[in-house]
Amino acid sequence: MKFVSVRDLRGKSADIWRELPDEREMVITSNGRPVAILAAVNESNLEESLAAFRRARAIGAVASLQRRAIARGADALSADAIETEIAAVREARRR
C-alpha cells in the first residue's frame, strides 16, 4: 500500500490519479499520520465499494463501543440495569 502526503497529493495529483487504479488504494498522510484513504472505484463497483466501506466503519464503531464498555465495566450490567439506563436516557431526552 502506498502512502502519500497531503503535500504530494496537492503537488503531484495528476501522477497520483494515474497510479491509483494500479495501486487500488493509497493512504493519505498529514504530518506522517494517516488521515484518509483513496480507493480506486469505477461505475460498476461504486455502490458496492461504498457499502463495504460503510460496513467496515460500522464494525469499527461497534468494536470501539465494546472496548469502552469493557473499560468502564458496563459489560457486566444486567438486563434490568440496561433497561433502567435506557429509560433514564429516554426520559432525559423528552425534557
Short mmCIF file of N, CA, C and O in Angstrom, two decimals, residues 12-75:
data_model
loop_
_atom_site.label_atom_id
_atom_site.label_comp_id
_atom_site.label_asym_id
_atom_site.label_seq_id
_atom_site.Cartn_x
_atom_site.Cartn_y
_atom_site.Cartn_z
N LYS A 12 1.35 16.73 -6.80
CA LYS A 12 1.53 15.69 -7.81
C LYS A 12 0.23 14.93 -8.06
O LYS A 12 0.24 13.72 -8.31
N SER A 13 -0.87 15.64 -8.00
CA SER A 13 -2.17 14.96 -8.08
C SER A 13 -2.35 14.19 -9.39
O SER A 13 -2.91 13.09 -9.38
N ALA A 14 -1.88 14.71 -10.49
CA ALA A 14 -2.04 14.00 -11.77
C ALA A 14 -1.34 12.65 -11.73
O ALA A 14 -1.89 11.64 -12.18
N ASP A 15 -0.14 12.61 -11.16
CA ASP A 15 0.59 11.34 -11.04
C ASP A 15 -0.16 10.36 -10.13
O ASP A 15 -0.24 9.17 -10.42
N ILE A 16 -0.67 10.89 -9.03
CA ILE A 16 -1.38 10.03 -8.06
C ILE A 16 -2.63 9.44 -8.69
O ILE A 16 -2.90 8.25 -8.56
N TRP A 17 -3.41 10.26 -9.41
CA TRP A 17 -4.63 9.75 -10.06
C TRP A 17 -4.29 8.70 -11.11
O TRP A 17 -5.04 7.73 -11.28
N ARG A 18 -3.16 8.86 -11.80
CA ARG A 18 -2.73 7.86 -12.79
C ARG A 18 -2.34 6.54 -12.12
O ARG A 18 -2.62 5.48 -12.64
N GLU A 19 -1.69 6.62 -10.96
CA GLU A 19 -1.23 5.42 -10.25
C GLU A 19 -2.35 4.70 -9.49
O GLU A 19 -2.25 3.50 -9.23
N LEU A 20 -3.38 5.41 -9.10
CA LEU A 20 -4.41 4.86 -8.23
C LEU A 20 -5.05 3.57 -8.74
O LEU A 20 -5.20 2.62 -7.97
N PRO A 21 -5.42 3.47 -10.02
CA PRO A 21 -6.04 2.20 -10.45
C PRO A 21 -5.13 0.99 -10.24
O PRO A 21 -5.61 -0.09 -9.89
N ASP A 22 -3.84 1.15 -10.43
CA ASP A 22 -2.91 0.03 -10.23
C ASP A 22 -2.67 -0.23 -8.74
O ASP A 22 -2.55 -1.38 -8.33
N GLU A 23 -2.57 0.82 -7.95
CA GLU A 23 -2.34 0.68 -6.51
C GLU A 23 -3.59 0.17 -5.79
O GLU A 23 -3.49 -0.45 -4.75
N ARG A 24 -4.76 0.48 -6.32
CA ARG A 24 -6.08 0.14 -5.78
C ARG A 24 -6.46 0.99 -4.58
O ARG A 24 -7.58 1.38 -4.44
N GLU A 25 -5.55 1.26 -3.67
CA GLU A 25 -5.81 2.21 -2.60
C GLU A 25 -4.50 2.83 -2.14
O GLU A 25 -3.45 2.24 -2.29
N MET A 26 -4.62 4.04 -1.61
CA MET A 26 -3.48 4.79 -1.08
C MET A 26 -3.90 5.43 0.24
O MET A 26 -5.06 5.81 0.40
N VAL A 27 -2.95 5.55 1.14
CA VAL A 27 -3.21 6.20 2.41
C VAL A 27 -2.66 7.62 2.32
O VAL A 27 -1.51 7.82 1.95
N ILE A 28 -3.50 8.59 2.63
CA ILE A 28 -3.08 9.99 2.64
C ILE A 28 -2.64 10.32 4.06
O ILE A 28 -3.34 10.02 5.02
N THR A 29 -1.47 10.95 4.17
CA THR A 29 -0.93 11.29 5.48
C THR A 29 -0.76 12.79 5.62
O THR A 29 -0.55 13.51 4.64
N SER A 30 -0.88 13.25 6.86
CA SER A 30 -0.61 14.64 7.20
C SER A 30 0.32 14.60 8.41
O SER A 30 -0.03 14.00 9.43
N ASN A 31 1.46 15.21 8.27
CA ASN A 31 2.48 15.17 9.33
C ASN A 31 2.81 13.74 9.73
O ASN A 31 2.99 13.42 10.90
N GLY A 32 2.84 12.84 8.74
CA GLY A 32 3.21 11.45 8.97
C GLY A 32 2.11 10.58 9.53
O GLY A 32 2.31 9.38 9.74
N ARG A 33 0.94 11.14 9.77
CA ARG A 33 -0.17 10.37 10.34
C ARG A 33 -1.24 10.13 9.27
O ARG A 33 -1.59 11.05 8.52
N PRO A 34 -1.81 8.94 9.23
CA PRO A 34 -2.86 8.68 8.24
C PRO A 34 -4.11 9.50 8.53
O PRO A 34 -4.53 9.61 9.67
N VAL A 35 -4.66 10.10 7.48
CA VAL A 35 -5.87 10.92 7.64
C VAL A 35 -6.99 10.52 6.68
O VAL A 35 -8.14 10.88 6.90
N ALA A 36 -6.64 9.79 5.62
CA ALA A 36 -7.67 9.42 4.64
C ALA A 36 -7.17 8.24 3.80
O ALA A 36 -5.98 7.93 3.79
N ILE A 37 -8.12 7.63 3.13
CA ILE A 37 -7.81 6.54 2.20
C ILE A 37 -8.40 6.90 0.85
O ILE A 37 -9.58 7.28 0.77
N LEU A 38 -7.60 6.79 -0.18
CA LEU A 38 -8.09 6.92 -1.56
C LEU A 38 -8.26 5.51 -2.09
O LEU A 38 -7.35 4.69 -1.98
N ALA A 39 -9.40 5.22 -2.65
CA ALA A 39 -9.64 3.89 -3.20
C ALA A 39 -10.12 4.02 -4.63
O ALA A 39 -10.97 4.86 -4.94
N ALA A 40 -9.59 3.18 -5.50
CA ALA A 40 -9.99 3.18 -6.89
C ALA A 40 -11.37 2.54 -7.01
O ALA A 40 -11.63 1.49 -6.43
N VAL A 41 -12.26 3.20 -7.71
CA VAL A 41 -13.60 2.67 -7.99
C VAL A 41 -13.93 2.96 -9.44
O VAL A 41 -13.25 3.75 -10.10
N ASN A 42 -14.98 2.31 -9.91
CA ASN A 42 -15.49 2.64 -11.24
C ASN A 42 -17.01 2.59 -11.17
O ASN A 42 -17.57 2.27 -10.12
N GLU A 43 -17.66 2.90 -12.24
CA GLU A 43 -19.11 2.98 -12.23
C GLU A 43 -19.76 1.65 -11.83
O GLU A 43 -20.79 1.63 -11.17
N SER A 44 -19.13 0.55 -12.20
CA SER A 44 -19.75 -0.74 -11.93
C SER A 44 -19.59 -1.19 -10.48
O SER A 44 -20.36 -2.04 -10.03
N ASN A 45 -18.62 -0.65 -9.74
CA ASN A 45 -18.44 -1.11 -8.36
C ASN A 45 -18.57 0.00 -7.32
O ASN A 45 -18.28 -0.23 -6.16
N LEU A 46 -19.03 1.16 -7.72
CA LEU A 46 -19.12 2.29 -6.80
C LEU A 46 -20.04 1.98 -5.62
O LEU A 46 -19.64 2.12 -4.46
N GLU A 47 -21.25 1.57 -5.88
CA GLU A 47 -22.21 1.30 -4.80
C GLU A 47 -21.72 0.18 -3.89
O GLU A 47 -21.82 0.26 -2.67
N GLU A 48 -21.19 -0.87 -4.48
CA GLU A 48 -20.66 -1.99 -3.70
C GLU A 48 -19.48 -1.54 -2.84
O GLU A 48 -19.37 -1.92 -1.67
N SER A 49 -18.61 -0.73 -3.40
CA SER A 49 -17.45 -0.23 -2.65
C SER A 49 -17.89 0.66 -1.48
O SER A 49 -17.37 0.55 -0.37
N LEU A 50 -18.86 1.54 -1.74
CA LEU A 50 -19.37 2.40 -0.66
C LEU A 50 -20.02 1.58 0.44
O LEU A 50 -19.83 1.84 1.63
N ALA A 51 -20.79 0.57 0.07
CA ALA A 51 -21.45 -0.29 1.07
C ALA A 51 -20.40 -1.02 1.90
O ALA A 51 -20.54 -1.11 3.13
N ALA A 52 -19.36 -1.53 1.28
CA ALA A 52 -18.31 -2.24 2.01
C ALA A 52 -17.58 -1.30 2.95
O ALA A 52 -17.28 -1.65 4.10
N PHE A 53 -17.30 -0.10 2.49
CA PHE A 53 -16.63 0.90 3.33
C PHE A 53 -17.49 1.25 4.53
O PHE A 53 -17.01 1.30 5.67
N ARG A 54 -18.78 1.44 4.31
CA ARG A 54 -19.68 1.78 5.41
C ARG A 54 -19.81 0.64 6.41
O ARG A 54 -19.88 0.86 7.62
N ARG A 55 -19.86 -0.60 5.91
CA ARG A 55 -19.90 -1.76 6.81
C ARG A 55 -18.64 -1.82 7.67
O ARG A 55 -18.71 -2.05 8.87
N ALA A 56 -17.49 -1.59 7.05
CA ALA A 56 -16.22 -1.62 7.79
C ALA A 56 -16.20 -0.54 8.87
O ALA A 56 -15.75 -0.79 9.99
N ARG A 57 -16.68 0.65 8.54
CA ARG A 57 -16.72 1.72 9.55
C ARG A 57 -17.68 1.37 10.68
O ARG A 57 -17.41 1.63 11.85
N ALA A 58 -18.82 0.76 10.36
CA ALA A 58 -19.78 0.38 11.39
C ALA A 58 -19.19 -0.69 12.31
O ALA A 58 -19.35 -0.62 13.53
N ILE A 59 -18.50 -1.66 11.73
CA ILE A 59 -17.86 -2.70 12.54
C ILE A 59 -16.83 -2.08 13.47
O ILE A 59 -16.74 -2.43 14.64
N GLY A 60 -16.05 -1.15 12.95
CA GLY A 60 -15.07 -0.45 13.78
C GLY A 60 -15.71 0.33 14.91
O GLY A 60 -15.21 0.36 16.04
N ALA A 61 -16.84 0.98 14.62
CA ALA A 61 -17.54 1.76 15.64
C ALA A 61 -18.07 0.84 16.74
O ALA A 61 -17.97 1.16 17.93
N VAL A 62 -18.64 -0.30 16.37
CA VAL A 62 -19.15 -1.24 17.37
C VAL A 62 -18.00 -1.77 18.23
O VAL A 62 -18.12 -1.85 19.46
N ALA A 63 -16.89 -2.11 17.60
CA ALA A 63 -15.74 -2.60 18.36
C ALA A 63 -15.24 -1.55 19.34
O ALA A 63 -14.90 -1.86 20.49
N SER A 64 -15.23 -0.29 18.92
CA SER A 64 -14.82 0.80 19.80
C SER A 64 -15.77 0.94 20.99
O SER A 64 -15.34 1.10 22.14
N LEU A 65 -17.07 0.87 20.71
CA LEU A 65 -18.06 0.93 21.79
C LEU A 65 -17.88 -0.22 22.77
O LEU A 65 -17.97 -0.04 23.99
N GLN A 66 -17.62 -1.41 22.24
CA GLN A 66 -17.42 -2.56 23.11
C GLN A 66 -16.18 -2.39 24.00
O GLN A 66 -16.22 -2.70 25.19
N ARG A 67 -15.09 -1.90 23.41
CA ARG A 67 -13.87 -1.67 24.21
C ARG A 67 -14.12 -0.65 25.32
O ARG A 67 -13.68 -0.82 26.45
N ARG A 68 -14.84 0.43 24.99
CA ARG A 68 -15.14 1.44 26.01
C ARG A 68 -16.05 0.89 27.10
O ARG A 68 -15.89 1.21 28.28
N ALA A 69 -17.02 0.07 26.72
CA ALA A 69 -17.92 -0.53 27.71
C ALA A 69 -17.14 -1.44 28.66
O ALA A 69 -17.36 -1.41 29.88
N ILE A 70 -16.23 -2.21 28.12
CA ILE A 70 -15.41 -3.09 28.95
C ILE A 70 -14.54 -2.26 29.89
O ILE A 70 -14.42 -2.57 31.08
N ALA A 71 -13.95 -1.19 29.38
CA ALA A 71 -13.08 -0.34 30.21
C ALA A 71 -13.86 0.30 31.35
O ALA A 71 -13.31 0.49 32.44
N ARG A 72 -15.14 0.61 31.13
CA ARG A 72 -15.97 1.23 32.18
C ARG A 72 -16.67 0.19 33.05
O ARG A 72 -17.34 0.54 34.00
N GLY A 73 -16.56 -1.07 32.69
CA GLY A 73 -17.23 -2.11 33.44
C GLY A 73 -18.69 -2.27 33.05
O GLY A 73 -19.43 -3.01 33.70
N ALA A 74 -19.11 -1.61 32.00
CA ALA A 74 -20.51 -1.67 31.58
C ALA A 74 -20.85 -3.01 30.94
O ALA A 74 -22.03 -3.31 30.75
N ASP A 75 -19.85 -3.81 30.62
CA ASP A 75 -20.13 -5.11 30.00
C ASP A 75 -20.73 -6.09 31.01
O ASP A 75 -21.26 -7.12 30.64
#
